[in-house]
Structure formats: C-alpha cells, structure tokens
Amino acid sequence: MTSRRDFVAQLSAFGLALAGYPRIPVLVRPRFVANPFSLGIASGDPTADGAVLWSRLAPDPLNGGGMGTEAINVRWEVATDEGMKSVVKRGTTIARPDLGHSIHVELDGLRPSAWYWYRFDAGGAESPVARTRTAPPANATPDRFRFAFVSCQHYEAGLYTAYQHLAAEDVELVAHLGDYTYEGATNPDARNMLRRHQAWEPTTLEQYRNRYALYKQDAMLQAAHAAFPWVVTWDDHEVENNYASDSPQDKAEQGSFLVRRAAAYQAYYEHQPLRKASIPRGPDMLLYRTINAGRLARFHVLDTRQYRSDQACGDGIKAPCAEWSDPKRVVLGDTQERWLTRGVEQSQSRWNVLAQQISFSRVPNPTQPTYHAMDPWSGYPAARDRLLAWMAGQQQMNIVVLTGDIHASFVMDVTRDALQPETPTVATEFIGTSISSGGDGFDRWGQLLNYETTVPNMRWHNARRGYVRCELTPDRWTTDYRMVPYVRRPGAPVETAATFVVEHGTPGAQKA
Ligand SMILES: [Fe+2]
C-alpha cells in the first residue's frame, strides 16, 4: 500500500526532523481493523501561543497497538469552536512505529489565554474533538489563573470518578505529579480488586505500552485530558516502585535496570503530550522544565527520580543510619538543582510553583518521632536543607510546593528547619491526595488523629481521594481540596473538604 510518492511527499514537508530516527516509508491511506483513537487524545505544555497535541494510534491497544511496522500520515486541525467550523491551523504529522505510532504536534502562532478545539484524522478515521487552552501572554499578569493538580491513579484500586468531576471544573491547566501508571502484576489473591492489571509486571517496551493502554482506555481519564492541557511529571511507579536513578528496588535487577528504565521512559514519552526535547535517548529523558502562566505563575516542573542518590539505610521508614545525613546525597542532582534555583531567582512571576512528586516537608509520625521516611525529601536531609536555606532568602518569590505520592492530603507550612516546626515559615506546601490509589480512603491517618496539637506546622490533613483546585491572583493563592467519598463503586459526588489561602509575601497557609 505504501507508495514511493507518499514517502517523498512527507520528506519534503517535514524532513522527518527527529534526530537519530531513521527515514522510513509513510502510509498516507492506512486501513484500521478498529478505532485507532482508543487511547483518547490529549494536549499539554501550553505556551502563550501554542500547546502540544497528542494521541497514539492503537486499534488493538492491549496487544502492542496493532499498527504494524509502517509510519502513518496523520492530519490534525485546530479550530476556535467546538464544532470545528472555524479552523485556524491544520497540518500533517507522522506517527512512527519506533515511537509506538504516537503523535506529538507542537503548535505555535495561536492567541494567548484562548480556548481551542482540535482533532486528528488518520486515513479517514477521525478522532473525537478535544479542547485545549493557551497560556496567558508572556509579559502580562492576568487577574487570575486557575489550575488543578492530581497524582496516583492505581487502576486496580478504584474508579477515576475524581476525573469525571475534574473534567467539569473551570480550570485552565491540569498538573499530574506522578504515578500515572503502576507497574505491579495483578494480585491473584486480591479477589476484591475492582478491575485488574495484566498478569505480568512490565519490563519491556511492549509491556509498558500495554500497561499505558489499559489505563488510557478509561473514559473518565480521557475526558479530563480532553477538557484541558496537562503538564505531567513522573514519580517511581511509571518505572518501578522506589527506584532511584540507576538503582532498582530489587537489587538483583541491578545489571539490567537501565534497559528496563529506557523502555519505561520511552513508553512514558509515547503516552504523554510532551515536546521533542523529552524524546528519550537510551535510558535518559529530559523531563524537568518550566511552564509559565504569564507573570502570575511559573511552574518549575521537577524530576525527583532520574538523578537522585539511592535511598539511605536500605529504604523504608526507620531511625536514620550514618548514610542518611551524607552531604553528598542528592534528590534533583546538581544540574537540575542549579536550574531550579536560577529559574526561581530570575523569575518575574508573582508565584513560583515547584510541581514535584515527594513530600518536601517532614510528615511526622508523632508515635515514632525519631523515624524518617527514606524515599521522600526526609531521606535526603542535606539536599533539603540546602534548598530550605536558599528558600529563606527568596521569600518575595512566593514559593509554593505541590506534591503527590503519599495518597493523602496535607497542608504544610514549610519551616526553615524541617525538623523544628517552630522555626520561621519560608514557603507553603500543598500535598494532594490520590485519584484512586489506596481505595476509598478515610478521614485521617491513625497516627495523626491529634495532629492539630502534635504537629504545629501541619494545617490540615485528610486521606480521602480527589484532586486539588487552585486559583491564583496577584495578591492571593486559594487552594480547594476537592474530595470524593468513595472510589470503589461508581457515582461518588465531589465536595470541597477544605480551603486554604496564601497571601502574597507571607509564606504559609491560612484556613479560608
Ligand atoms: Fe502513588
């Protein structure tokens, strides 16, 4: 079916500008055995004049995609109306087999702070229409900016009801802070599991693709992607629980782990609306980056997995050993840490947001006061203290840390000394709960029943599921914790369980 003319036409239009990827024949008129847009469509990483449009052709999603070995010509169009009548941009791109027939279109030339609608067409098979939004103008401070953040969507643990509610929110951006997929094989003994992972734990590219395909067929997840642009970053489970740089959790895997990491990173790229800068090179992938909302907010999107030192003292939650306080141990790595501190210092934004995975504040256990969690920042005290000392000199930058990972909500005043909550507050941290991980959840962790009196810098805690909605103005940051009472059966309503504000120039959260 491939003609030489198809191939030549594509080369002249695009030059197949992916460095390191070979030129291959392109099929202009493919035929599909089933809907190739089974994984939905999405957008992300907005700028003031564009965004990235994403999809992946997968007519047989759970079996490698079902696309064969040829590249596919895909048309896209962008309109200013939902009915796609006023098309303002259109073009074609190529879905390559060596990138899982994923599609990543980087738009430019659009108007700032504007909604757009988009769709794809591959050989006459049309995708649904989805919506995206450009960022505010680069040199202006909008009156307000609304976004939401989410994390941790274990497929077996619960339904994505929170996404159904999120899709109806009035926000301009969604930040996903990691654990988009989980790598475990389904547990044959877990008879009460709501829905099932495949029977294997992924280690190969095809297996990781099939795990993404399982997750991305969820209609509520697709609806949330179709409603807003997302900015994504990963935690551990997109590869393997509690891995650190080139160290797997299971040390028996040490020799081959980077091969596995390369497969997982590539599958991550293939399934997210990321720019070409994030195309993986072997086991390495650039994920930390900056997203601006004009001069109102700058999102410093961090990668706390790829460059970190191995967890100290054998990982876990325990009394520290000598390794714990080694000043050479890092979370971000030197390059990313320098990039972050310079990026904040040079920022002209009112709010500087650290969009990242792991608890920055110490989330203490009052019944075990000498224990520290070794995987989050608490396990890297020298790296955290270096950032805290720096934050103490940046209070006019209004640093707000956003966190996922622990499947519970916390509002924390970030204190100059993380182990001494009576020291001055230098920043604010909002830890968001999971979408589904952990199942229905409950009101409080048992050890925090009396946190109001035992943990002075903890403003609020809850362990239900949901998402976090934030509204920023130049003078005030407002955070609403949006909670669903259950995820193990459908139809949960959503409610605002708590609202906190941060005033410009005054780090720390106050109950609204
Ligand atoms: Fe998680």
XYZ file of C-alpha atoms and ligand atoms in Angstrom:
513
model
C 0.000 0.000 0.000
C 2.880 2.367 0.575
C 3.791 4.326 -2.499
C 7.086 6.000 -3.142
C 5.160 9.218 -3.739
C 3.781 9.131 -0.169
C 7.258 8.888 1.213
C 8.708 11.705 -0.852
C 5.776 13.992 -0.049
C 6.409 13.582 3.656
C 10.109 14.199 3.449
C 9.615 17.465 1.629
C 7.012 18.646 4.128
C 8.772 17.764 7.350
C 12.202 16.330 6.685
C 11.478 13.851 9.476
C 13.300 16.128 11.839
C 13.706 13.644 14.670
C 17.415 13.394 15.262
C 18.622 9.848 15.386
C 15.480 8.307 13.904
C 15.801 6.646 10.511
C 13.785 7.643 7.475
C 11.026 5.163 6.823
C 8.127 4.778 4.405
C 4.960 6.632 5.329
C 1.487 5.267 4.741
C -0.956 8.014 3.763
C -4.103 5.904 3.486
C -3.977 3.254 6.204
C -6.904 0.932 6.951
C -7.670 0.064 10.540
C -9.413 -3.017 11.898
C -10.847 -0.915 14.752
C -10.878 2.646 16.092
C -7.234 3.822 16.131
C -8.014 6.514 18.736
C -8.860 4.033 21.501
C -6.473 5.784 23.923
C -8.111 9.177 23.536
C -6.454 12.442 22.568
C -4.755 14.999 24.773
C -2.816 18.252 24.902
C -0.166 19.679 27.168
C 2.699 22.023 27.993
C 0.899 25.209 26.897
C 2.760 28.337 25.886
C 1.259 31.754 25.194
C 0.917 30.818 21.515
C 0.547 27.056 21.466
C 0.499 23.646 23.125
C 1.381 20.047 22.283
C -1.342 17.862 20.776
C -1.083 14.150 21.472
C -2.531 10.797 20.545
C -1.296 7.296 19.828
C -2.771 5.105 17.112
C -3.763 1.812 18.729
C -6.614 -0.148 17.114
C -5.586 -3.185 19.211
C -4.489 -1.318 22.344
C -3.743 -4.178 24.754
C -1.654 -6.158 22.266
C 1.057 -3.726 21.285
C -1.289 -1.372 19.454
C -1.939 -3.438 16.346
C -0.275 -0.998 13.964
C 2.446 -2.959 12.220
C 5.759 -1.580 11.021
C 4.922 1.339 8.750
C 4.692 5.006 9.639
C 1.299 6.663 9.264
C 0.427 10.080 7.921
C -1.960 11.837 10.359
C -3.805 15.074 9.704
C -4.644 17.484 12.507
C -6.682 20.637 12.739
C -7.268 23.333 15.333
C -10.381 25.490 15.494
C -11.774 28.273 17.655
C -15.112 26.470 18.064
C -16.204 23.087 19.327
C -17.956 22.325 16.030
C -14.580 22.675 14.208
C -16.084 25.188 11.750
C -13.522 27.965 12.241
C -10.283 26.114 11.603
C -7.259 28.350 12.262
C -4.454 25.794 11.871
C -4.094 22.479 10.123
C -1.272 20.229 9.103
C 0.002 16.688 8.946
C 2.391 14.743 11.105
C 3.824 11.247 11.102
C 3.073 8.508 13.617
C 6.239 6.424 13.720
C 6.389 2.716 14.613
C 9.605 3.236 16.598
C 7.688 5.700 18.804
C 4.665 3.428 19.192
C 2.711 5.325 16.492
C 2.386 8.197 18.921
C 1.588 11.703 17.709
C 3.143 14.858 19.161
C 2.252 18.113 17.387
C 3.837 21.302 18.729
C 1.530 24.203 17.900
C 2.520 27.850 17.655
C 1.012 31.053 16.297
C -2.171 30.896 18.396
C -3.639 33.658 20.572
C -2.827 33.713 24.322
C -5.367 32.821 27.040
C -7.697 31.268 24.477
C -9.609 28.010 24.201
C -9.080 25.951 21.064
C -10.516 22.660 19.862
C -8.600 20.032 17.905
C -8.910 16.634 16.265
C -6.921 14.137 14.229
C -7.645 12.166 11.073
C -5.676 9.075 10.082
C -6.701 7.613 6.743
C -10.281 8.796 7.186
C -10.570 7.562 10.775
C -11.471 10.645 12.796
C -10.658 11.205 16.434
C -13.118 12.845 18.788
C -12.795 16.617 19.277
C -10.969 17.830 22.393
C -10.220 21.218 23.906
C -7.010 22.943 24.880
C -6.010 26.383 26.108
C -3.012 28.567 25.512
C -1.179 30.193 28.409
C -1.551 33.877 29.311
C 0.619 36.411 27.424
C 4.257 36.129 28.441
C 4.756 39.675 29.688
C 1.386 40.298 31.291
C -0.021 39.484 34.708
C -3.526 38.060 34.317
C -6.094 38.894 37.001
C -6.375 35.225 37.823
C -5.272 31.751 36.755
C -6.955 28.523 37.760
C -5.458 25.061 37.596
C -5.790 21.676 39.298
C -3.259 19.072 40.334
C -3.567 15.306 40.651
C -1.455 12.201 41.236
C -1.513 8.447 41.799
C -4.164 6.671 39.732
C -3.796 2.981 40.547
C -6.165 1.272 38.141
C -6.988 -1.718 40.325
C -7.579 0.339 43.466
C -10.531 2.416 42.383
C -12.553 4.229 39.729
C -11.496 7.565 38.254
C -14.614 9.369 39.481
C -12.452 12.304 40.510
C -11.557 12.827 36.839
C -15.223 12.901 35.889
C -15.666 15.848 38.260
C -12.383 17.456 37.286
C -13.451 17.474 33.617
C -16.348 19.775 34.589
C -14.196 22.275 36.503
C -13.401 25.785 35.327
C -9.600 25.452 35.199
C -7.023 26.248 32.513
C -4.428 23.566 33.212
C -4.018 20.226 34.998
C -0.704 19.197 36.557
C -0.118 15.455 37.054
C 2.537 14.849 39.710
C 3.312 11.207 39.068
C 2.224 7.598 39.424
C 0.230 7.861 36.197
C 0.564 4.080 35.900
C 1.550 1.382 38.387
C 3.827 -1.443 37.446
C 2.566 -4.322 39.581
C 1.171 -7.542 38.164
C -2.387 -8.160 39.245
C -2.582 -9.943 42.549
C -4.447 -13.247 42.037
C -5.333 -13.351 45.725
C -6.923 -9.917 45.723
C -10.431 -11.050 44.968
C -11.903 -7.696 45.920
C -9.965 -5.833 43.264
C -12.319 -3.638 41.303
C -10.555 -4.025 37.984
C -7.375 -5.801 37.052
C -3.880 -5.153 35.893
C -2.430 -7.606 33.416
C -0.901 -10.751 34.942
C 2.692 -9.512 34.467
C 4.858 -6.696 35.742
C 6.130 -4.713 32.736
C 9.839 -4.719 31.958
C 9.826 -4.438 28.133
C 8.695 -1.578 25.902
C 5.749 -3.577 24.582
C 4.629 -4.447 28.110
C 4.860 -0.833 29.270
C 2.865 0.219 26.194
C 0.207 -2.324 27.045
C 0.041 -1.056 30.644
C -0.485 2.533 29.441
C -3.112 1.254 27.035
C -5.007 -0.367 29.905
C -5.060 2.901 31.854
C -5.681 5.237 28.955
C -8.819 3.461 27.779
C -10.589 4.749 30.893
C -13.340 7.132 29.741
C -13.068 9.485 32.726
C -9.306 9.853 32.350
C -9.848 10.544 28.643
C -12.497 13.157 29.493
C -10.108 15.035 31.800
C -7.420 15.010 29.120
C -9.932 16.204 26.511
C -11.003 19.176 28.647
C -7.670 20.877 29.467
C -3.981 20.884 28.629
C -1.920 18.885 31.111
C 1.611 19.247 32.361
C 2.953 15.898 33.529
C 5.877 14.620 35.515
C 6.602 11.172 36.821
C 7.260 9.513 40.151
C 8.505 5.954 40.657
C 5.683 3.655 39.562
C 5.920 4.639 35.894
C 9.089 2.504 36.054
C 9.337 0.560 39.322
C 8.484 1.202 42.971
C 11.091 3.358 44.754
C 13.745 3.106 42.073
C 16.482 5.747 42.323
C 18.406 6.804 39.219
C 20.054 3.573 38.000
C 19.229 1.589 41.158
C 16.214 -0.711 41.058
C 14.262 -1.559 44.174
C 15.189 -5.201 43.686
C 18.986 -5.150 43.656
C 19.052 -8.477 41.794
C 17.935 -6.425 38.783
C 20.893 -4.014 39.017
C 22.741 -5.229 35.936
C 19.802 -4.811 33.539
C 17.858 -1.983 35.158
C 18.839 0.772 32.734
C 17.444 -1.321 29.862
C 14.161 -1.513 31.730
C 14.271 2.200 32.559
C 14.819 3.029 28.874
C 11.702 1.025 27.952
C 9.615 2.688 30.672
C 10.801 6.196 29.804
C 10.085 5.680 26.120
C 6.579 4.417 26.880
C 6.050 7.457 29.105
C 7.068 9.803 26.284
C 4.861 7.940 23.825
C 1.784 8.353 26.021
C 2.085 11.965 27.150
C 1.747 15.356 25.426
C 5.451 16.181 25.680
C 7.756 18.180 23.432
C 10.572 16.835 21.279
C 13.025 17.924 23.970
C 11.732 14.981 26.026
C 12.323 12.279 23.399
C 14.375 9.728 25.350
C 17.957 8.969 24.445
C 18.557 5.465 25.677
C 17.838 5.409 29.428
C 17.887 9.236 29.720
C 14.968 11.591 29.260
C 14.721 15.326 29.971
C 11.510 15.921 31.906
C 12.231 18.921 34.141
C 11.056 22.121 32.504
C 9.246 25.414 33.024
C 5.628 26.287 32.230
C 4.587 29.936 32.581
C 1.190 31.487 33.245
C 2.260 34.954 32.151
C 3.853 36.781 35.038
C 1.367 35.386 37.512
C 2.875 31.914 37.960
C 5.894 29.958 36.850
C 5.684 26.173 37.236
C 9.096 24.625 37.824
C 8.296 21.010 36.929
C 10.770 18.744 38.711
C 12.073 15.218 38.178
C 12.903 13.718 41.580
C 13.643 10.167 40.318
C 16.137 10.165 37.458
C 19.105 11.827 39.163
C 18.734 11.016 42.860
C 21.072 9.113 45.131
C 19.867 5.706 46.242
C 17.627 5.701 49.330
C 19.660 5.606 52.531
C 19.750 2.912 55.177
C 18.058 0.304 52.975
C 14.933 2.471 52.309
C 11.713 2.270 54.337
C 10.660 4.306 57.381
C 13.177 3.966 60.166
C 15.614 5.615 62.548
C 18.412 7.011 60.402
C 21.800 5.393 59.913
C 25.017 7.330 59.121
C 24.403 7.297 55.356
C 21.201 9.333 55.806
C 22.977 12.600 56.564
C 25.791 12.248 53.993
C 26.002 15.767 52.468
C 26.827 14.344 49.031
C 23.448 12.650 48.620
C 21.114 14.442 46.169
C 17.469 14.423 45.064
C 17.494 16.690 41.992
C 21.164 16.310 41.112
C 23.486 19.287 40.732
C 22.380 20.334 37.242
C 18.649 20.325 37.961
C 19.148 21.966 41.351
C 21.089 24.819 39.736
C 18.451 25.099 37.020
C 15.733 25.360 39.685
C 17.393 27.960 41.891
C 18.341 30.119 38.896
C 14.895 29.695 37.400
C 13.246 30.995 40.559
C 15.759 33.798 41.092
C 15.327 35.013 37.504
C 11.558 34.560 37.526
C 9.410 37.631 37.043
C 6.355 35.716 38.210
C 4.374 36.521 41.310
C 4.079 32.841 42.303
C 6.827 30.250 41.863
C 5.415 26.742 41.902
C 7.529 23.637 42.450
C 5.455 20.908 40.764
C 7.017 17.718 42.059
C 6.410 14.267 43.490
C 7.611 13.643 47.015
C 6.802 15.279 50.369
C 9.119 18.207 50.923
C 8.053 18.946 54.481
C 8.546 16.290 57.092
C 5.247 14.464 57.537
C 5.927 13.220 61.045
C 4.554 10.265 62.872
C 4.017 11.510 66.434
C 4.062 7.954 67.741
C 7.530 7.344 66.218
C 9.193 10.768 66.423
C 12.719 9.590 65.592
C 11.754 7.757 62.403
C 12.182 9.213 58.917
C 10.796 8.120 55.559
C 13.795 7.359 53.334
C 12.144 7.813 49.921
C 10.800 11.419 50.104
C 12.880 14.528 50.860
C 13.038 13.406 54.508
C 15.520 10.758 53.405
C 17.833 13.384 51.898
C 18.264 15.912 54.747
C 21.343 17.654 53.336
C 19.707 18.264 49.935
C 16.530 19.500 51.591
C 18.361 21.772 53.989
C 20.311 23.312 51.132
C 17.037 24.213 49.403
C 15.464 25.438 52.659
C 18.407 27.772 53.306
C 18.009 29.097 49.766
C 14.210 29.473 50.151
C 14.743 31.565 53.283
C 16.355 34.189 51.046
C 13.607 34.026 48.380
C 10.506 34.958 50.314
C 9.483 37.663 47.847
C 9.295 34.889 45.208
C 6.241 33.256 46.862
C 7.388 29.648 46.586
C 4.604 27.070 46.742
C 5.488 23.366 46.640
C 2.970 20.921 45.118
C 3.327 17.246 45.954
C 1.797 13.842 45.168
C 2.998 10.370 46.168
C 1.502 9.669 49.585
C -2.189 9.215 48.758
C -3.336 11.737 51.349
C -3.813 15.483 51.597
C -1.672 17.714 53.783
C -1.373 21.481 54.056
C 2.075 22.275 55.438
C 3.932 25.383 56.416
C 7.468 24.731 55.144
C 9.744 25.725 58.012
C 13.377 26.815 57.744
C 14.438 23.738 59.700
C 12.315 20.815 58.558
C 12.809 19.026 61.872
C 11.949 22.072 64.008
C 8.420 23.251 63.215
C 8.796 26.312 65.435
C 11.420 27.826 63.083
C 10.229 30.507 60.605
C 7.989 29.545 57.694
C 9.805 30.004 54.368
C 7.322 28.510 51.871
C 3.997 26.666 51.615
C 3.386 23.057 50.602
C 0.134 21.577 49.342
C 0.245 17.786 49.230
C -2.552 16.360 47.098
C -4.240 13.027 47.595
C -4.541 10.245 45.010
C -7.141 9.902 42.281
C -7.684 6.229 43.222
C -4.582 4.694 44.838
C -5.366 3.230 48.239
C -9.067 2.688 47.524
C -11.859 4.594 49.244
C -9.652 6.203 51.884
C -10.657 7.600 55.259
C -10.628 10.869 57.145
C -7.270 10.676 58.926
C -4.219 8.515 59.247
C -4.416 6.833 62.647
C -1.145 8.291 63.896
C -2.358 11.795 63.055
C -5.620 11.745 64.972
C -4.375 14.669 67.077
C -2.176 16.426 64.527
C -3.571 19.855 65.463
C -1.750 19.669 68.779
C 1.180 17.398 67.880
C 2.363 18.814 64.532
C 2.366 22.625 64.729
C 3.248 23.304 61.057
C 0.562 20.954 59.693
C -2.525 22.999 58.851
C -4.753 20.223 57.569
C -4.832 16.516 56.789
C -7.303 14.157 55.137
C -6.946 10.753 53.458
C -9.908 10.700 51.057
C -9.447 10.629 47.263
C -9.811 13.513 44.844
C -7.903 16.402 43.304
C -6.779 19.880 44.270
C -8.059 23.069 42.629
C -6.083 26.301 42.882
C -6.973 29.869 41.978
C -4.173 32.410 41.744
C -4.461 36.182 41.729
C -1.586 38.632 42.184
C -2.424 39.024 45.877
C -3.717 35.632 46.912
C -3.413 31.902 46.261
C -6.540 29.867 47.102
C -6.478 26.058 47.310
C -9.637 23.930 47.414
C -9.292 20.263 48.338
C -11.953 18.537 46.201
C -12.831 15.140 47.652
C -14.895 12.139 46.592
C -16.221 9.981 49.448
C -15.600 6.654 47.645
C -13.963 5.225 44.510
C -14.747 1.520 44.813
C -18.218 1.986 43.391
C -19.362 4.482 40.780
C -21.212 7.744 41.181
C -19.467 9.498 44.068
C -20.259 13.210 44.360
C -17.491 15.744 44.887
C -17.234 18.289 47.666
C -14.770 20.914 48.829
C -13.429 19.483 52.070
C -11.168 22.417 52.951
C -9.998 25.755 51.542
C -6.685 27.417 52.353
C -5.172 30.684 51.216
C -1.646 32.022 50.917
C -1.240 35.791 50.871
C 1.367 37.352 48.614
C 4.538 37.992 50.630
C 3.503 35.814 53.591
C 4.598 32.166 53.318
C 2.338 29.661 54.994
C -1.302 28.663 54.579
C -4.302 30.057 56.383
C -7.703 28.427 56.603
C -10.178 30.388 54.500
Fe 1.315 6.506 44.289
